[in-house]
Structures are given as structure tokens and as C-alpha cells.
Short mmCIF file of C-alpha atoms and ligand atoms in Angstrom, two decimals:
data_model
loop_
_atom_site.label_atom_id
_atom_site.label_comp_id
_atom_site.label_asym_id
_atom_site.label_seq_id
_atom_site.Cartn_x
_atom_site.Cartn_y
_atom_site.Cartn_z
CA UNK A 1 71.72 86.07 123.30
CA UNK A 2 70.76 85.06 127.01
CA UNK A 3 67.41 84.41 127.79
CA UNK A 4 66.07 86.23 130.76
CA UNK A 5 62.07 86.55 132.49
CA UNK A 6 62.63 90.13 132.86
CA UNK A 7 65.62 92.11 132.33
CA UNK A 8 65.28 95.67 135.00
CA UNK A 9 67.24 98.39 134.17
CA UNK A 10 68.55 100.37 137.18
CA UNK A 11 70.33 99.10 140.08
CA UNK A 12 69.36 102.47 142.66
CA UNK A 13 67.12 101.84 145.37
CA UNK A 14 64.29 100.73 142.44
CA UNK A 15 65.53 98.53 140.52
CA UNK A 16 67.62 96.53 143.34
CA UNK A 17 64.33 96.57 145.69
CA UNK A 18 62.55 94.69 142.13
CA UNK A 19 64.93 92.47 141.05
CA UNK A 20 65.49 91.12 144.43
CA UNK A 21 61.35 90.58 144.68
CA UNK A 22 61.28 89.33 141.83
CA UNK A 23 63.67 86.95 142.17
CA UNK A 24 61.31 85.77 145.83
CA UNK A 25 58.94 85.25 143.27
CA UNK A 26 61.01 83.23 140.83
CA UNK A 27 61.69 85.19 138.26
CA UNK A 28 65.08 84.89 136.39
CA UNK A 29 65.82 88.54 136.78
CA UNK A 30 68.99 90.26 134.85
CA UNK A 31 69.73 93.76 136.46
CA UNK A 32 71.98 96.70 134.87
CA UNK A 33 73.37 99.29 135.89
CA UNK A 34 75.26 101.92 133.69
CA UNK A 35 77.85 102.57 136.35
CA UNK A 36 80.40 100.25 138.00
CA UNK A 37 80.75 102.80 140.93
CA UNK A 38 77.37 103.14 142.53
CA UNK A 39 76.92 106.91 141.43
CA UNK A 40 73.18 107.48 141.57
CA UNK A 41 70.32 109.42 143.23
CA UNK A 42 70.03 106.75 146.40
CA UNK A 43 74.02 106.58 147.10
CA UNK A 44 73.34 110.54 147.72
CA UNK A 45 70.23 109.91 149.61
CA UNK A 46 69.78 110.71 153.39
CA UNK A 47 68.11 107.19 153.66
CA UNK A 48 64.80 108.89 155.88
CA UNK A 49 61.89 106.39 155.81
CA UNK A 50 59.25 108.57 156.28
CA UNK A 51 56.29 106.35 157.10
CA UNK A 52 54.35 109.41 158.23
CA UNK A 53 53.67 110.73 155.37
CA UNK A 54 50.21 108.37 154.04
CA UNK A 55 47.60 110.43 152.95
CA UNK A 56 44.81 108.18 152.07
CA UNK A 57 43.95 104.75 152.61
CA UNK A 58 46.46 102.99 150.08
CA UNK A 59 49.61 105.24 151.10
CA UNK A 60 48.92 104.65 154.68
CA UNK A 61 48.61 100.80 154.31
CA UNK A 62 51.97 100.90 152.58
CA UNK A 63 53.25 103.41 155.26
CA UNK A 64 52.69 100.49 157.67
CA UNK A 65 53.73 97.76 155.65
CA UNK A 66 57.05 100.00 155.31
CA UNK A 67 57.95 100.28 158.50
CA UNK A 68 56.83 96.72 159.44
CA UNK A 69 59.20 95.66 156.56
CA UNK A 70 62.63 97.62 157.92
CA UNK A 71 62.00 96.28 161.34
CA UNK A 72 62.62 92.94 159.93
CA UNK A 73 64.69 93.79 156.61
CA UNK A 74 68.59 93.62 158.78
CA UNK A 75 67.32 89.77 159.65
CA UNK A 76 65.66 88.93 156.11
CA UNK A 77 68.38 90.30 154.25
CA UNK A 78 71.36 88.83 156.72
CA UNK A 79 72.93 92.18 156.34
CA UNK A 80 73.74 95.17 158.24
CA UNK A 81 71.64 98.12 156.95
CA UNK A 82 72.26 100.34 159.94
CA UNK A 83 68.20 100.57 160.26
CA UNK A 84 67.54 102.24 163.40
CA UNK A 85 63.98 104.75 164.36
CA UNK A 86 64.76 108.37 165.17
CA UNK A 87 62.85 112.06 165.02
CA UNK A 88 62.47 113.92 162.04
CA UNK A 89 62.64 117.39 162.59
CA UNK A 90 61.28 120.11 160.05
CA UNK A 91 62.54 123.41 161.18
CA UNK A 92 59.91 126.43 161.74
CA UNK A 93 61.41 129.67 160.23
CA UNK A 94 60.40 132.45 162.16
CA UNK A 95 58.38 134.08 159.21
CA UNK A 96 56.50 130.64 158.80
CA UNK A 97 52.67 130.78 160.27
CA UNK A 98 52.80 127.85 163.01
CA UNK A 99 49.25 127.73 163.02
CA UNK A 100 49.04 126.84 159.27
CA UNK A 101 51.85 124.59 159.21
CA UNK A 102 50.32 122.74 161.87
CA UNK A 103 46.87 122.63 159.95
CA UNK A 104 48.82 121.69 156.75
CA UNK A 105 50.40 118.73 158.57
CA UNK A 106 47.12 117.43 159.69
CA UNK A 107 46.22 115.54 156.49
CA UNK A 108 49.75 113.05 157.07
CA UNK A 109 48.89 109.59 158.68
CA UNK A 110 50.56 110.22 161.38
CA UNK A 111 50.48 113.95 162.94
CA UNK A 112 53.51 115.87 164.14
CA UNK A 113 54.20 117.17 167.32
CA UNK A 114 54.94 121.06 167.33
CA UNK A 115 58.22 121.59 169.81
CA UNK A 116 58.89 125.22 170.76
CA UNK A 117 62.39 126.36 170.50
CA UNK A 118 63.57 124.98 174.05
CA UNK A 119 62.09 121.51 173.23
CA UNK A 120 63.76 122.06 169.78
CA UNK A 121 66.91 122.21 171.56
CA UNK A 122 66.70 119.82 174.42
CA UNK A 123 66.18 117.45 171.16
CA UNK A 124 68.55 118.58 169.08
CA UNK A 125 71.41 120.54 170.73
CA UNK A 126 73.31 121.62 167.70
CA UNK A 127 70.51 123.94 166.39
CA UNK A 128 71.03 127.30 166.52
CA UNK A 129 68.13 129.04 168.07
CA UNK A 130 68.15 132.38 167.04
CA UNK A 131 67.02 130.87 163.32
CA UNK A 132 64.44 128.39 164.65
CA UNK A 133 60.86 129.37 165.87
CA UNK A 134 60.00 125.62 166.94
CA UNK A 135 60.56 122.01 164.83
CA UNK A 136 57.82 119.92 163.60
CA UNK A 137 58.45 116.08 164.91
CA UNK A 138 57.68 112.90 163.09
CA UNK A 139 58.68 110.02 163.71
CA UNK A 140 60.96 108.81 161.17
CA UNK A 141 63.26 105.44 159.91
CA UNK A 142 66.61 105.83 158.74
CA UNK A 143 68.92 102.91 157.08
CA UNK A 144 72.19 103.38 155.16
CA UNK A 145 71.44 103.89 151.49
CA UNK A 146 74.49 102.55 150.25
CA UNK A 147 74.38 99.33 152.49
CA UNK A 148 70.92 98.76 152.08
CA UNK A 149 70.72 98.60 148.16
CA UNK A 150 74.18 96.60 148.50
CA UNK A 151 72.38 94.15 151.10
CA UNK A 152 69.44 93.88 148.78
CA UNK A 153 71.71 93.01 145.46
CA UNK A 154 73.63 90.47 147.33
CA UNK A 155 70.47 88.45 148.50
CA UNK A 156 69.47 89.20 144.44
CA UNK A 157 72.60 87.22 143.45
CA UNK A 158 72.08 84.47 146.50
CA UNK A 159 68.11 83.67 144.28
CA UNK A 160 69.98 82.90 140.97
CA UNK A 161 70.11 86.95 140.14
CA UNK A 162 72.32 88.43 137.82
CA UNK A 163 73.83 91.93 137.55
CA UNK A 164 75.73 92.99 134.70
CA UNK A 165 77.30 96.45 134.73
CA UNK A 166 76.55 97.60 131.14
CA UNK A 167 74.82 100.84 130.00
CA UNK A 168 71.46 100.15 128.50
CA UNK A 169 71.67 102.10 125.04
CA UNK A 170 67.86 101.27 123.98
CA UNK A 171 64.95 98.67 124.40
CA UNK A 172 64.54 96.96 121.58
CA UNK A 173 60.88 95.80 120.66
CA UNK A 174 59.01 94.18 117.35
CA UNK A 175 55.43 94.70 116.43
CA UNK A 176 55.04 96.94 120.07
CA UNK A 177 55.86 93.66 122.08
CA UNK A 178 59.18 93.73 124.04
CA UNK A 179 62.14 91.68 122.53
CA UNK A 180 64.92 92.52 125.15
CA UNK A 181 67.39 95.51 125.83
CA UNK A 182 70.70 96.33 123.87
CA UNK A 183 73.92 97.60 125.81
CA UNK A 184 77.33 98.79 124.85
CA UNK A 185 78.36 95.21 124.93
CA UNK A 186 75.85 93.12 124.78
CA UNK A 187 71.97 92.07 123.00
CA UNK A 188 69.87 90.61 126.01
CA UNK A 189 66.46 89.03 124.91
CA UNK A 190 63.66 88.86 127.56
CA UNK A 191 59.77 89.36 126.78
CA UNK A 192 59.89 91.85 130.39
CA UNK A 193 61.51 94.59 131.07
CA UNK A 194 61.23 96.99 133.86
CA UNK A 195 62.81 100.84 133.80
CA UNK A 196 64.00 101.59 136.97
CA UNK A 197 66.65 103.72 135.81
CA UNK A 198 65.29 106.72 138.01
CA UNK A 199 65.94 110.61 136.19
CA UNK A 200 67.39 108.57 133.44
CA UNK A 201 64.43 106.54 133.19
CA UNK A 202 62.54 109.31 130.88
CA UNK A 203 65.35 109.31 128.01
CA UNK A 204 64.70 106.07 127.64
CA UNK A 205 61.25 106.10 127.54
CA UNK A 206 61.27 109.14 124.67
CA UNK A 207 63.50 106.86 122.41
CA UNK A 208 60.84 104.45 122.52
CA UNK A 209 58.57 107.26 121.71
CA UNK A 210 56.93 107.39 125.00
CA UNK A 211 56.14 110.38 126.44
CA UNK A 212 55.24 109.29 130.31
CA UNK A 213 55.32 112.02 133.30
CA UNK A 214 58.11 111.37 134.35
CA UNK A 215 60.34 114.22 135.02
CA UNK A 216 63.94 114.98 137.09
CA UNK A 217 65.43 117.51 139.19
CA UNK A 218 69.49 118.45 139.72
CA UNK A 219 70.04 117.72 143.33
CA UNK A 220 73.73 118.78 144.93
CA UNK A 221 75.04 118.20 148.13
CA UNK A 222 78.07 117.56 150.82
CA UNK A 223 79.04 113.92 152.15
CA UNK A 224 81.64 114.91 154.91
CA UNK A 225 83.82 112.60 156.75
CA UNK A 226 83.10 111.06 159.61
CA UNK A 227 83.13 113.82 162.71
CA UNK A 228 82.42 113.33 166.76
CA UNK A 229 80.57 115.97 166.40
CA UNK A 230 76.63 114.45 167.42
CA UNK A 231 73.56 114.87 165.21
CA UNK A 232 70.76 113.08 167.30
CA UNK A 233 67.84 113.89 164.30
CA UNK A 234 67.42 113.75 160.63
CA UNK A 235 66.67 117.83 159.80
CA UNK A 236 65.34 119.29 157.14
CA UNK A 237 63.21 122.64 156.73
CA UNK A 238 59.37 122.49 157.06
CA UNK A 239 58.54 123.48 153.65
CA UNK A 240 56.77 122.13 150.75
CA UNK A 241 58.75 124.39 148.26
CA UNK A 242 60.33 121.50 146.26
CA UNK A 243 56.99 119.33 145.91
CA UNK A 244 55.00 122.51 144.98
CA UNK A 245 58.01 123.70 142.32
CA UNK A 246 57.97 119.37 140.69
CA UNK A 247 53.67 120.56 140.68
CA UNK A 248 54.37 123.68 139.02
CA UNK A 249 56.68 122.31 136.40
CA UNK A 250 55.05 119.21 135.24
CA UNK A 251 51.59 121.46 134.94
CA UNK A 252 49.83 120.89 131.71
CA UNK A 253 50.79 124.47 130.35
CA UNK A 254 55.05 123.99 131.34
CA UNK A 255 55.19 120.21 129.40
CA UNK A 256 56.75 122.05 126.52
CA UNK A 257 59.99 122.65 128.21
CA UNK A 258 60.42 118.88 128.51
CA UNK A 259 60.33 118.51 124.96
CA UNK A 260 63.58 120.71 124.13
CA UNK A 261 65.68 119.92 126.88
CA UNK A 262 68.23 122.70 127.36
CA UNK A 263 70.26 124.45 130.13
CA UNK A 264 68.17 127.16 131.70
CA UNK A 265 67.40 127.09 134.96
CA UNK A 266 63.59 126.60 135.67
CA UNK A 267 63.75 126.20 139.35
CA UNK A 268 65.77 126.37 142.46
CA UNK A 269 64.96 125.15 146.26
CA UNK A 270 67.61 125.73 148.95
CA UNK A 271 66.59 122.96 151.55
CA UNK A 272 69.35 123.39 154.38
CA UNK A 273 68.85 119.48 156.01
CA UNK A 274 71.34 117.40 157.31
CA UNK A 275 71.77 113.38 158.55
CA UNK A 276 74.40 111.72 160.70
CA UNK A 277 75.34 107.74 159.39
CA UNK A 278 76.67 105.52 162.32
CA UNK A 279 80.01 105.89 160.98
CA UNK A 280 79.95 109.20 162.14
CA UNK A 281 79.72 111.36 158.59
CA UNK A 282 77.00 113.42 157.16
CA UNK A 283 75.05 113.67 154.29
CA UNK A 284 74.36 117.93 154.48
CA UNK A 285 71.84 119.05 151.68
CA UNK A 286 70.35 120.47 149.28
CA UNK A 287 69.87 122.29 146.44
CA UNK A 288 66.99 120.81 143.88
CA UNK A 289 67.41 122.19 140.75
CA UNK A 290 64.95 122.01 137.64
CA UNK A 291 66.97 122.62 134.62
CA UNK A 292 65.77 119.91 131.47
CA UNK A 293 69.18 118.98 130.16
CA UNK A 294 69.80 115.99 132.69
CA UNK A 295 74.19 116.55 131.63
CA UNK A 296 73.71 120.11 132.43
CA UNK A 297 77.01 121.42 134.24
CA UNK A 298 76.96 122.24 137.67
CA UNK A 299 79.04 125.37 139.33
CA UNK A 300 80.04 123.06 142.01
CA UNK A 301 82.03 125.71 144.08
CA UNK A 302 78.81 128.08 144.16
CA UNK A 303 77.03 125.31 144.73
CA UNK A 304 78.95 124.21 147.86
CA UNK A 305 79.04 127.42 148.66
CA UNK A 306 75.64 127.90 149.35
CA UNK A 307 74.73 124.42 151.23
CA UNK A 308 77.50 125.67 153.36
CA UNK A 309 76.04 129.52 153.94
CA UNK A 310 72.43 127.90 154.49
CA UNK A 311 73.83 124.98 157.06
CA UNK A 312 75.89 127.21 159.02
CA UNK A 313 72.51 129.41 159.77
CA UNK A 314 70.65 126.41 161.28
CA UNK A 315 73.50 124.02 162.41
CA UNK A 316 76.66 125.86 162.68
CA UNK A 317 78.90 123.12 163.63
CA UNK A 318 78.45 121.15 160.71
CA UNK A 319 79.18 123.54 158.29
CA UNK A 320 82.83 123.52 158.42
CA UNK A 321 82.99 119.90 158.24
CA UNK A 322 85.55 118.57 155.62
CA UNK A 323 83.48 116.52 152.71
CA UNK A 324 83.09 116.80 148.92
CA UNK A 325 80.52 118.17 147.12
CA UNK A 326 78.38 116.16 144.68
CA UNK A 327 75.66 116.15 142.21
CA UNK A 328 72.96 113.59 141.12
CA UNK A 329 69.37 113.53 139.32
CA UNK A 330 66.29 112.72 140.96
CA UNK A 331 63.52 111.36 139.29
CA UNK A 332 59.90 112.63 140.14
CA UNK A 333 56.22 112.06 138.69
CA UNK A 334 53.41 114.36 137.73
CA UNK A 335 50.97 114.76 140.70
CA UNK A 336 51.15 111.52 142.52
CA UNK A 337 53.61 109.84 144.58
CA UNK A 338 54.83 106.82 142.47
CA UNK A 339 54.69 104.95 138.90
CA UNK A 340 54.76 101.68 138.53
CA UNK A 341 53.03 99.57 136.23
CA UNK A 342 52.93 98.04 133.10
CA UNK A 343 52.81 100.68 129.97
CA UNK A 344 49.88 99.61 128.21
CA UNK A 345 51.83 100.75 124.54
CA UNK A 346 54.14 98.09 124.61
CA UNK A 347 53.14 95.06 125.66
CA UNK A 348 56.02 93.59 128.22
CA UNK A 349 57.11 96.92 129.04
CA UNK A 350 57.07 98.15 132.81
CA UNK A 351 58.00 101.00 134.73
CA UNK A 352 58.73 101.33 138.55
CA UNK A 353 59.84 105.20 138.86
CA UNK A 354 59.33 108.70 139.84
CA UNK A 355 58.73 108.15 143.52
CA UNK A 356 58.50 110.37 146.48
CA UNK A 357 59.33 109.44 149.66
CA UNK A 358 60.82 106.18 147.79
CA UNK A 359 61.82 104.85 150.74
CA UNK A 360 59.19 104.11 152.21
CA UNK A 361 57.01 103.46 149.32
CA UNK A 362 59.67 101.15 147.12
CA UNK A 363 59.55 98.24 149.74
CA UNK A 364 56.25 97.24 149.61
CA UNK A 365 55.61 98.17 146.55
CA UNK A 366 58.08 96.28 145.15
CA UNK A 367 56.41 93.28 146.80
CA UNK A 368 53.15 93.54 145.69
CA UNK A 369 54.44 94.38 142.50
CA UNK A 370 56.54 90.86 141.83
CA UNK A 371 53.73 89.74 143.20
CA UNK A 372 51.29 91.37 140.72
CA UNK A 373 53.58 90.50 137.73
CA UNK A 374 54.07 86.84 138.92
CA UNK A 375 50.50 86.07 139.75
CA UNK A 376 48.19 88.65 137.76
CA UNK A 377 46.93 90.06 140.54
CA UNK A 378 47.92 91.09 143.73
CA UNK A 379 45.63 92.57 147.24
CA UNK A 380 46.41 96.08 147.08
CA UNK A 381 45.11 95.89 143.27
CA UNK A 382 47.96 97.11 141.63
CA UNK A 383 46.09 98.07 138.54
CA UNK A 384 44.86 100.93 140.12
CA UNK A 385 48.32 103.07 140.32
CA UNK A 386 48.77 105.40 137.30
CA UNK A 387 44.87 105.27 136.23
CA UNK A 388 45.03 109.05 135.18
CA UNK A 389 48.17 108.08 133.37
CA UNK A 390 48.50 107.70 129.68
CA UNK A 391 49.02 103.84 130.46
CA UNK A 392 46.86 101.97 132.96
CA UNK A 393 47.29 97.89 133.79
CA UNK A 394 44.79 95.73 132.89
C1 FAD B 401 70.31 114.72 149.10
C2 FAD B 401 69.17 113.76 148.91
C3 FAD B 401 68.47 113.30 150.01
C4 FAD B 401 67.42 112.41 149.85
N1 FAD B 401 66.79 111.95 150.96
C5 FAD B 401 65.78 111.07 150.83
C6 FAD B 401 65.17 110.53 151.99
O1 FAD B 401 65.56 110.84 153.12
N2 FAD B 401 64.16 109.66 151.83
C7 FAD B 401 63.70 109.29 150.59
O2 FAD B 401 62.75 108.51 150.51
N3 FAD B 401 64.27 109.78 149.47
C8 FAD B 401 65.31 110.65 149.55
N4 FAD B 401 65.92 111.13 148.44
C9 FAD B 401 65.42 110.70 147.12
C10 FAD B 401 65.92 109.30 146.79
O3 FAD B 401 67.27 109.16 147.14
C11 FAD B 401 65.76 108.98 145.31
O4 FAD B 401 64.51 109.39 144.84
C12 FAD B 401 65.89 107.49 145.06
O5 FAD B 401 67.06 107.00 145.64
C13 FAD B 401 65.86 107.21 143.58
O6 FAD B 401 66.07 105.83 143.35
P1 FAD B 401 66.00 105.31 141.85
O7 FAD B 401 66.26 103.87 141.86
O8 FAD B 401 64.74 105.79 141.22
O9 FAD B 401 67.15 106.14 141.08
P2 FAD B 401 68.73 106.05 141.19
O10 FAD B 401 69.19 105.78 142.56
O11 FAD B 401 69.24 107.27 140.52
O12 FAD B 401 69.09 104.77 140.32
C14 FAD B 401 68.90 104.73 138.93
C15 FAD B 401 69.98 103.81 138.38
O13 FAD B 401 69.75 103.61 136.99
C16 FAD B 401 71.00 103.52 136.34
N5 FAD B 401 70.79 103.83 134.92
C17 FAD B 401 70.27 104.95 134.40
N6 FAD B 401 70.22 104.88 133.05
C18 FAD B 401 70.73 103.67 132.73
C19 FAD B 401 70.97 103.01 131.50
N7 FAD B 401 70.65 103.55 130.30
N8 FAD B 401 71.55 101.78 131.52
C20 FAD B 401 71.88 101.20 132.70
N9 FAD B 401 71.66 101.78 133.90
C21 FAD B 401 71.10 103.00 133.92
C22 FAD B 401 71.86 104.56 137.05
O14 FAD B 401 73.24 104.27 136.90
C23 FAD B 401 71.38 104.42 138.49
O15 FAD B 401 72.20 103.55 139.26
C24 FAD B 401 67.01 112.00 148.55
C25 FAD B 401 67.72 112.45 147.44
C26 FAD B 401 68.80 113.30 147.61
C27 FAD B 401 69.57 113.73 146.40
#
């Protein structure tokens, strides 16, 4: 048995964001992670820091303290994370109401600017216009996923951080304290532990017979090789289809199909979007898929198919690209952009999951939450997230 402060169970973009504040805040931190390849929802990511997107006082404090972090996250972190500031465009279909879409937009922290279809293209020459009745622009971050959460785990390891790669088969807890976590190798003992483990993160929590809103969706997608082929933006369709499906299906009256997980599909989004890394290859997405069995197989031809069909309609070019297809999980919450916080049931147990946008919220979050954990208390009052939830810090 090793003795550990907290032991966090995820290395994605979570749990490596955590452990490395926590570690600042001088924690002895253990981190897992099931796989030995980095297989997970952020390797997939596009890596867009959208620190637009605040809608009310707290998410547009963190949208700035976001964005303030990355400028300085390359130098903090001694690594390159390939963090650079470019425009996100969200591509008008024709049948779309610019009007509304511009109204909808209004309630973001920072507004976008509506581009006509020229302007579209002056921006972004690889569009095809005939498919396009304008682009929303925000302004938008972008790092490398891969090389950020790698940069993040390194500077972990530098603070006295370990990370084991061992899959976490349950928490194990006595009289509804927290007595550590057991793997397929191992028995850990720590009096904290943190799920980070992203769409896996609700398993976990229903074997310790917590039933938390925190759901997942199926995402697929293409990671080509690198091309000279020039994408200047990060694009993605302006549409709030996926966030209104995760609404629909975590509604009070749909819980049920949570409960019997199984392999029909509940939902489907086509989101044609693409992103350009510095090495030259893309990241082209995405289908989001709600089916409840989170090992559910995937028709990965079909499914390649289709990102294909809808890519070649809006950026032709890149839809012949050579790349492989791949699948991941996505975790999501019920009605609110994040959950993190201690779950009032068990005493030592946390959870830091379920985020939209994570990347911009997981940075300073993070921080305040180490901060919160090590000290009690922390400025942005960190007892206030999840307060509708079935667990609420004290
Ligand atoms: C195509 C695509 C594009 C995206 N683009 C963006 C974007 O531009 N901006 C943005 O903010 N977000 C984006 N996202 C969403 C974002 O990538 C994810 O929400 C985020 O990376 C999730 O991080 P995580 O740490 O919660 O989960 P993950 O990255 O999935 O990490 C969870 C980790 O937990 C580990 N784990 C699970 N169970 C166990 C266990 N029992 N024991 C040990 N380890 C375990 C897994 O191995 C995994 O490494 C995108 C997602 C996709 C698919």
C-alpha cells in the first residue's frame, strides 16, 4: 500500500490539468490512466479554446483567466504546446435565419462578427461558397491537445507527481469515507480521490452507487496526415444541435435510458468542422452520437463515410485527405457547463468532469480548484458549482 494525498483518476485534459495543480499546491498527487497509449476524448480533440463563449459573470471571469493562462502556459510549462490565437468560423447554411443566429449569439461574452460569403472567403479560401451563406467569427485559441496534456504531465512528474498506467477497477471506501482506489495491479490508499476519468467517469460513479448527471456521447472522426494544403481557421457549423440533443437527453423524463445502458441509437449530430495542427495534419469531424452502452460498436466505414460526404460539401479539398478514422467518448453534464466538486455522499470523494468547452474552462478551474481543496476556500467560491446537483460543497 502507498500512501498518497489524493489519488485522480484520468490522465485526459482533466485529470492532467488537476494533478499538475495540485501538485503547485503541494499535494502528493498519484494519477492513472487506464491506457498506456493516450487513447481518449482530448487526444481526438481539435484543441479550440473558446474564450468567447462566457455567459454570465463566473464563466466570463474564467473566459479571461483562460486565455490570460495560454498566453503564458508555453513559458510556465517550458514546453511547446503549439498555442497560437486564430478565427473561429461557424458556417451559415443557407436555410439558417442570419438574423436569429446573430440574436442567439448575442448572449456570448464576446460577440461575433457576421462575414458575408466574400469576407467568408477572403478569410478562409478553401470554403466552398455555393454551401455557405456567411461565417460567424470569434475569436478563438488553439494549442495541440496531445502536447499540451503531455507538457502538463511532465511538469506533474518535475513537483514529485506520479503516474501509474493501471486501470482503476473500483474506489474502495469504509463507513462512506474514501479509503483509496483498487487497479488491476495494484491497492492504492489515499483519503482523496478525484474522477476525472471523463465518459468513463459515470461507470464508476454507479458502482459506488452514485447516480450523478453525468452522461457521454460517441464522437468519430478523421486525423489525416500532414498535407500543404492551408487551413487558416478552426471551422465548424453554426449550430447548437449537439448541446440542445446532450439537453434533450439528460431531461428529467429520458434519465431512464441511462439506467439500462444498451445499443440503440438515441441521437445523431453531423457537425462537418475541421482544424489544421502546425505539423500540417487535420483533425476533420464529427459525428456525436448518443447511444448508452459506452463499448457500443461503431460502423467505422459508414462512419468515415459520412465525415467525408459532409466535409467535401463545405471544404472540398480536405476531404480526400489520407487519415484514419477514429472513435472516442465524450463526457457531458446535465444543464450546465462543468462539475467539479466534492460529492457530498462520500466524504473524500471529488469529481472534476462533464465539461463543455473544457478547454477553456479546465485551466482555471483546475486552479482554483487545488486551490479550494488545499486551502478550504478559494475567490471564485468554488462551493457554488453543482448547487442544483445532488451533491453540493460545503
Ligand atoms: C472531434 C472532437 C473535437 C473536440 N474539440 C474540442 C474543442 O475544440 N474544444 C474543447 O474545449 N473541447 C473539444 N472537444 C471535447 C474535449 O476534447 C473533451 O471534452 C475533453 O478532452 C475531455 O477530457 P477528459 O479529461 O474529461 O476526458 P478524456 O480525455 O476522455 O480522459 C479521460 C481519461 O480517463 C481514463 N480512464 C477512464 N476510466 C478509467 C479507469 N477506470 N481507470 C483509469 N483510467 C481511466 C481514460 O483512459 C482517459 O485517458 C472535442 C472532442 C472531440 C471528440
Amino acid at each position: 500500500m502507498n500512501n498518497y494525498d489524493v489519488i485522480v483518476i484520468g490522465g485526459g485534459l482533466t485529470g492532467s490539468v488537476l494533478s499538475y495543480e495540485l501538485a503547485k499546491n503541494n499535494f502528493k498527487v498519484l494519477l492513472l490512466d487506464k491506457d498506456s497509449f493516450l487513447n481518449n476524448a482530448t487526444t481526438y480533440s481539435y484543441g479550440g479554446i473558446s474564450y468567447w463563449c462566457g455567459t454570465d459573470k463566473l464563466t466570463n471571469q474564467l473566459c479571461e483567466e483562460a486565455i490570460n493562462i495560454y498566453r503564458n502556459l508555453g513559458e510556465e510549462l517550458s514546453e511547446d504546446i503549439e498555442f497560437r490565437e486564430l478565427d473561429l468560423l461557424f458556417t451559415i447554411n443557407p436555410s439558417q435565419n442570419i438574423n436569429q443566429l446573430l440574436l442567439d449569439y448575442q448572449k456570448f461574452y464576446i460577440k461575433p462578427q457576421f462575414l458575408n460569403i466574400d469576407e467568408s472567403i477572403s478569410l478562409e479560401p478553401l470554403f466552398n461558397p455555393d454551401v455557405i451563406a456567411g461565417c460567424l467569427r470569434f475569436p478563438q485559441g488553439h494549442v495541440n491537445p496531445l502536447k499540451m496534456i503531455l507538457a502538463y504531465q511532465k511538469n506533474f512528474i518535475k513537483l514529485g507527481g506520479k503516474i501509474k498506467k493501471e486501470l482503476v477497477i473500483s474506489v474502495e471506501t469504509n463507513n462512506h469515507k474514501i479509503k483509496g482506489v483498487k487497479t488491476n495491479n495494484y491497492t492504492y490508499s489515499s483519503e482523496q480521490v478525484i474522477i476525472c476519468a471523463g465518459a468513463f467517469s459515470r461507470q464508476l460513479l454507479v458502482k459506488l452507487g452514485l447516480n450523478l448527471p453525468i452522461y457521454f456521447s460517441h464522437a468519430q472522426l478523421i486525423k489525416t496526415l500532414p498535407s500543404k494544403i492551408k487551413l487558416r481557421t478552426l471551422v465548424m457549423p453554426c449550430t447548437s444541435k449537439r448541446l440542445d440533443t446532450e439537453k434533450k437527453v439528460t431531461d428529467k423524463k429520458n434519465l431512464s435510458m441511462w439506467q439500462n445502458p444498451n445499443d440503440e441509437l438515441q441521437s445523431d449530430v453531423e457537425e462537418a468542422g475541421a482544424i489544421q495542427f502546425l505539423d500540417g495534419s487535420f483533425c476533420l469531424g464529427q459525428i456525436s452520437q448518443i447511444i448508452t452502452n459506452i463499448d457500443t460498436p461503431i460502423d467505422a466505414k459508414a462512419s468515415e463515410r459520412r465525415i467525408r460526404k459532409a466535409i467535401a460539401k463545405v471544404l472540398p479539398s480536405l476531404s480526400v485527405l489520407q487519415g484514419t478514422w477514429h472513435t472516442c467518448q465524450v463526457a457531458f453534464s446535465q444543464g450546465m457547463p462543468f462539475q467539479g466538486g466534492k460529492i457530498k455522499q462520500i466524504e473524500g470523494l471529488s469529481i472534476f468532469s462533464g465539461f463543455t468547452s473544457p478547454f477553456v474552462f479546465v485551466p482555471p478551474l483546475a486552479r482554483h480548484f487545488a486551490h479550494y481543496l488545499a486551502k478550504n476556500q478559494d475567490s471564485i467560491g468554488f462551493q457554488v458549482l453543482g448547487n442544483d446537483l445532488p451533491f453540493v460543497i460545503k
